[in-house]
XYZ file of C-alpha atoms in Angstrom:
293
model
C 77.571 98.709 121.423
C 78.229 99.145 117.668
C 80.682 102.909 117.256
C 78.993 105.818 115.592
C 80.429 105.855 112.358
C 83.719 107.859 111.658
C 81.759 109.417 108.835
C 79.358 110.801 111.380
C 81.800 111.725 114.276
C 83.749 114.070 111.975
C 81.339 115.092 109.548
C 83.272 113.602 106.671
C 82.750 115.595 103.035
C 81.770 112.565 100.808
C 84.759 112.471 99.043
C 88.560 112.832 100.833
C 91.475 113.537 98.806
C 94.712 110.791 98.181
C 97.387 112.723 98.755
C 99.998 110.311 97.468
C 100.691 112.103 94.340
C 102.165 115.514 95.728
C 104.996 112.768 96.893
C 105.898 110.293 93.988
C 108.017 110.927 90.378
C 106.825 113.572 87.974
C 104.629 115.299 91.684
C 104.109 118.775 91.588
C 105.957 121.679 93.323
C 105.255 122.492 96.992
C 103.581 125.284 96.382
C 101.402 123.786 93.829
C 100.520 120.963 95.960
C 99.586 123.313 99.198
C 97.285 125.600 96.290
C 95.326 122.230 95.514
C 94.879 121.083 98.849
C 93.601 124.813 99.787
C 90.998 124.455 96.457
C 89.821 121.164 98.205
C 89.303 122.816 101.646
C 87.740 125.624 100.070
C 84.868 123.719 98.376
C 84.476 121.551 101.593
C 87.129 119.036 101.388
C 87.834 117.739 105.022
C 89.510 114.110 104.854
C 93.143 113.794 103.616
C 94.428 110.427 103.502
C 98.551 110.299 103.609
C 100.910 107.669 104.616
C 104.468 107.452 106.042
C 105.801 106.306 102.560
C 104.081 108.537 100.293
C 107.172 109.488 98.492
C 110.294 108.524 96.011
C 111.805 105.692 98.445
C 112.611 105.061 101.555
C 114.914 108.031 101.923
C 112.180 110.071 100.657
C 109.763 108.419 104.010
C 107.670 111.551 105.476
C 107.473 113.724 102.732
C 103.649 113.375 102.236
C 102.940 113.679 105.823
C 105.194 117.028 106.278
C 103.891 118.294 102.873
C 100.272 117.803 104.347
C 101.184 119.365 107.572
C 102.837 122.388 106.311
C 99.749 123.112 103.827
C 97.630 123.098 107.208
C 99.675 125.168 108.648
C 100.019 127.582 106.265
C 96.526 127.964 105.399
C 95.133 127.738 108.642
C 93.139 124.521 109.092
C 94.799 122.225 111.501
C 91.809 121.904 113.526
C 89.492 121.524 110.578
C 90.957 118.116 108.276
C 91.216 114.595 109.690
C 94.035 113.255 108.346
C 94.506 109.730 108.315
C 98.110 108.132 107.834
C 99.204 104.831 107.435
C 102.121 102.572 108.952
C 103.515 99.113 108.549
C 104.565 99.304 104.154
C 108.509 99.833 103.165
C 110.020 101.083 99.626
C 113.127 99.093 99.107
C 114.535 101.219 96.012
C 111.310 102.830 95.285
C 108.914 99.804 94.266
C 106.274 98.728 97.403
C 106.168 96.158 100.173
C 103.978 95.249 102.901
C 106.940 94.222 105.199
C 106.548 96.790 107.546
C 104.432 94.686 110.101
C 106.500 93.950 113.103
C 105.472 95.684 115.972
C 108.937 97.468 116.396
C 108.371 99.214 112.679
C 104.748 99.836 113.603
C 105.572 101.201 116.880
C 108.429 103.581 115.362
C 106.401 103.994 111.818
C 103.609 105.976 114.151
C 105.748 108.193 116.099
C 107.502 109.189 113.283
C 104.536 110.171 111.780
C 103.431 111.851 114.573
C 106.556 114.018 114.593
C 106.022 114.682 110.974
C 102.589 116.132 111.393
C 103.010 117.405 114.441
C 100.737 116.414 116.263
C 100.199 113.994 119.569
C 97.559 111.693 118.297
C 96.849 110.491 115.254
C 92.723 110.674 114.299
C 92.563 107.575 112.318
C 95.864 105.704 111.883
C 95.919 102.808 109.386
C 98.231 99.261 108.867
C 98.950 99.758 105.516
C 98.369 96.030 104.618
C 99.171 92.558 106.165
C 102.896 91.279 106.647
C 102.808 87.769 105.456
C 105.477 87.649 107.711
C 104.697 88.411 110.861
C 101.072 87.469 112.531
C 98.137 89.826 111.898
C 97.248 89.669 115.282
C 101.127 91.121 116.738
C 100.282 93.889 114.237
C 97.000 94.986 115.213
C 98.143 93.936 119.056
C 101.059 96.964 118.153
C 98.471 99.352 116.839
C 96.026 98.736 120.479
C 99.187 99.266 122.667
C 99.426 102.762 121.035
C 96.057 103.540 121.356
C 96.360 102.572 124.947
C 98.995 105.242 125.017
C 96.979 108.253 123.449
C 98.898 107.932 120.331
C 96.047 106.777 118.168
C 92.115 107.652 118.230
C 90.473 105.280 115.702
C 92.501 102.650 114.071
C 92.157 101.439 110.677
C 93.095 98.643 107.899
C 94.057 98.714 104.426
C 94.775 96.177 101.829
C 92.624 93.291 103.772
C 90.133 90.565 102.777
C 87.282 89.945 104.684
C 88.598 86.950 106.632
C 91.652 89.607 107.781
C 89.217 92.292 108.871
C 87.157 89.848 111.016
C 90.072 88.846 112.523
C 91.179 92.198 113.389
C 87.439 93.341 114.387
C 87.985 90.211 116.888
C 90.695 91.789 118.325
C 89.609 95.756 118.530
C 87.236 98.016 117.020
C 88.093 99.127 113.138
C 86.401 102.598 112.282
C 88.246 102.283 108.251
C 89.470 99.964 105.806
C 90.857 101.082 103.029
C 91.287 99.305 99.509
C 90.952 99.591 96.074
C 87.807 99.334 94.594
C 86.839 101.244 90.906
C 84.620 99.574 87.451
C 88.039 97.740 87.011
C 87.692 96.092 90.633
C 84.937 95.096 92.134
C 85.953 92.449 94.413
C 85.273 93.796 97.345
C 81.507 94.455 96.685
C 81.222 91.079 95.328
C 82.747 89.306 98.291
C 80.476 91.211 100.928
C 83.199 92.599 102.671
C 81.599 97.027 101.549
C 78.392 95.357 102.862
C 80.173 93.697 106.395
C 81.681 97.095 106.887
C 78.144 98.921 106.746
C 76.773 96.428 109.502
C 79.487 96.830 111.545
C 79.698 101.038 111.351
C 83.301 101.210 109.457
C 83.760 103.527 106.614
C 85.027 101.664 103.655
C 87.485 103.523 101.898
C 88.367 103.450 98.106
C 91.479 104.503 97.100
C 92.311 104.346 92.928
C 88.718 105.091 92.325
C 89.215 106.466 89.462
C 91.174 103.281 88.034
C 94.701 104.262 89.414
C 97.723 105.474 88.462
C 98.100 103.304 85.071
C 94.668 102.603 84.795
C 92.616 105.414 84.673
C 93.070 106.346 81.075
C 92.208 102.541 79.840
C 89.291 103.158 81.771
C 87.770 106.112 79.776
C 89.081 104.654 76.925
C 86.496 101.516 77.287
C 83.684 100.460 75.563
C 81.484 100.780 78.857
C 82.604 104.228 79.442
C 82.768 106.257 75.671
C 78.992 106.008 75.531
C 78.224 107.082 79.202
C 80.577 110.003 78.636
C 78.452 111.182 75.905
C 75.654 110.433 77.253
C 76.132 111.870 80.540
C 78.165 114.998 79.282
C 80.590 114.279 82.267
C 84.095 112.475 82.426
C 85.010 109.267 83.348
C 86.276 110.447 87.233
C 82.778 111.704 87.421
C 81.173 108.564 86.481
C 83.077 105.972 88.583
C 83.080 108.255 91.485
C 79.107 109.055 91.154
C 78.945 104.898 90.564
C 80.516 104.153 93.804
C 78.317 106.712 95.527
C 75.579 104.241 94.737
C 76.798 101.494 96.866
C 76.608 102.577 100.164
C 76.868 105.949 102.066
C 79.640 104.712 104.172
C 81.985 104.449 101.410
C 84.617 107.787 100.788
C 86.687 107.232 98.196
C 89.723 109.583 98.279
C 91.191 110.020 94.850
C 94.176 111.812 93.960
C 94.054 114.955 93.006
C 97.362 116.617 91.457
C 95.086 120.107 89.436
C 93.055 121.979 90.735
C 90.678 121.323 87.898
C 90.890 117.402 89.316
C 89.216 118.755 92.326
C 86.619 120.771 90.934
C 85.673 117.938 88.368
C 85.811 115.084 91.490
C 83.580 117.733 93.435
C 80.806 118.239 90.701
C 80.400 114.218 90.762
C 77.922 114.475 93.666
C 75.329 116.417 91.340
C 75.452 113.244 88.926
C 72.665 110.768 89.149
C 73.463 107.703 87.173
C 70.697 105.242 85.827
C 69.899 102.198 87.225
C 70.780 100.655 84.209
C 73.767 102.202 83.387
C 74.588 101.197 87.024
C 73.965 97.687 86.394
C 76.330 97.765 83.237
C 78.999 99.112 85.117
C 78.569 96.047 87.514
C 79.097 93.488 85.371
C 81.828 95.165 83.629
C 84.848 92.400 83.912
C 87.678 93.059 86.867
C 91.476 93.610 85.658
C 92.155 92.921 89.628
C 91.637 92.147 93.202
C 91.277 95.008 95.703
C 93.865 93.740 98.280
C 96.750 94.913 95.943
């Protein structure tokens, strides 16, 4: 029997927040970051999406997760956010790898985590992506052995094709994936993999919905997106994330959010109904990328 969807089992806001940001160069104080992530609870906020890396390098590993933690802490809402964390990338001197995979890292990756939120299971626990390394099917294997062992509830994939997710579905049930998908890449509703996740009950979701770190300004910059501005009185987060609402109600994209204005602006995107044709134009605007990286 087909899972009830995550989005149903925890009552899921429609949009989660990416915490990365509190964690890389330039991110904002601690007690900035735990006043934005109390805005997002406030207005209904109730999926934070974190990862064991989420910070400067690898000798920054756990920041994001003990950032998130403390923030629940403090403000009283343990019980009240899923947070979903991710295992299996590395940061040699601060860029990103997938070469995490083994089932030694994975295995040690999650009960870090674990200590770092403090907690005994995690409620959804992502790979962070394929090792083209080591076989897909040791790392998921890894990720059912914990489950066995209470330390995961749901587990999850990010940075997959469709091929990679069917594999993995072979092997266990997958209640997420998790890659990018904004106006800029669409590859993943193009290749059927948003629609594969619908028939098989997994949430799909986007992270850089918004266009991503480097990308978000060329976005609202575009042709496409000057005139919908204007026309819609609403800025170009709105628009994207009110776009990808179209396409499915098991998709929860989970920008980041480093203002509290961010949040507030993200939020007010559910009251914004695009056209059908505007819709359609922002379809066959051209991708600058594929969603698996």
């Amino acid at each position: 029997m087909t899972p009830q969807p995550l989005k149903d089992r925890y009552s899921l806001f429609p949009i989660g927040m990416g915490a990365m940001p509190f964690s890389l160069v330039g991110r904002p104080s601690e007690q900035e970051s735990i006043n934005i992530l109390e805005t997002f609870m406030t207005l209904g906020g109730n999926f934070i999406d974190t990862a064991d890396v989420y910070g400067l390098d690898e000798s920054d590993k756990g920041h994001n997760e003990k950032l998130i933690y403390k923030a629940l802490k403090q403000l009283g809402k343990r019980d009240d956010i899923l947070v979903a964390t991710k295992g299996g990338a590395t940061r040699p001197n601060g860029g990103w790898e997938l070469r995490g995979g083994h089932p030694k890292n994975l295995r040690h990756g999650c009960e870090q985590s674990l200590i770092h939120l403090n907690t005994t299971e995690h409620t959804l626990y992502y790979l962070h992506g394929p090792d083209p390394d080591i076989p897909l099917e040791d790392s998921i294997g890894e990720l059912v052995n914990l489950k066995k062992e209470g330390k995961i509830k749901n587990i999850g994939i990010a940075n997959v094709t469709l091929d990679e997710l069917k594999l993995a579905i072979s092997l266990t049930s997958i209640a997420a994936v998790q890659n990018r998908c904004n106006p800029f890449c669409k590859g993943d509703l193009q290749n059927g993999l948003i629609e594969f996740c619908k028939s098989k009950n997994i949430i799909y979701v986007p992270y850089c919905p918004l266009g991503g770190w480097l990308e978000h300004t060329k976005l609202a910059n575009s042709d496409l997106y000057q005139p919908l501005i204007t026309k819609y009185q609403a800025s170009s987060y709105m628009i994207a994330l009110a776009w990808l609402r179209t396409k499915g109600e098991h998709i929860i994209p989970i920008p980041g959010m480093d203002k509290k204005d961010h949040v507030r602006m993200n939020f007010e995107s559910l009251n914004l109904k695009l056209s059908s044709e505007d819709i359609d134009k922002i379809d066959a605007f051209p991708n600058l990328y594929s969603p698996k990286h």
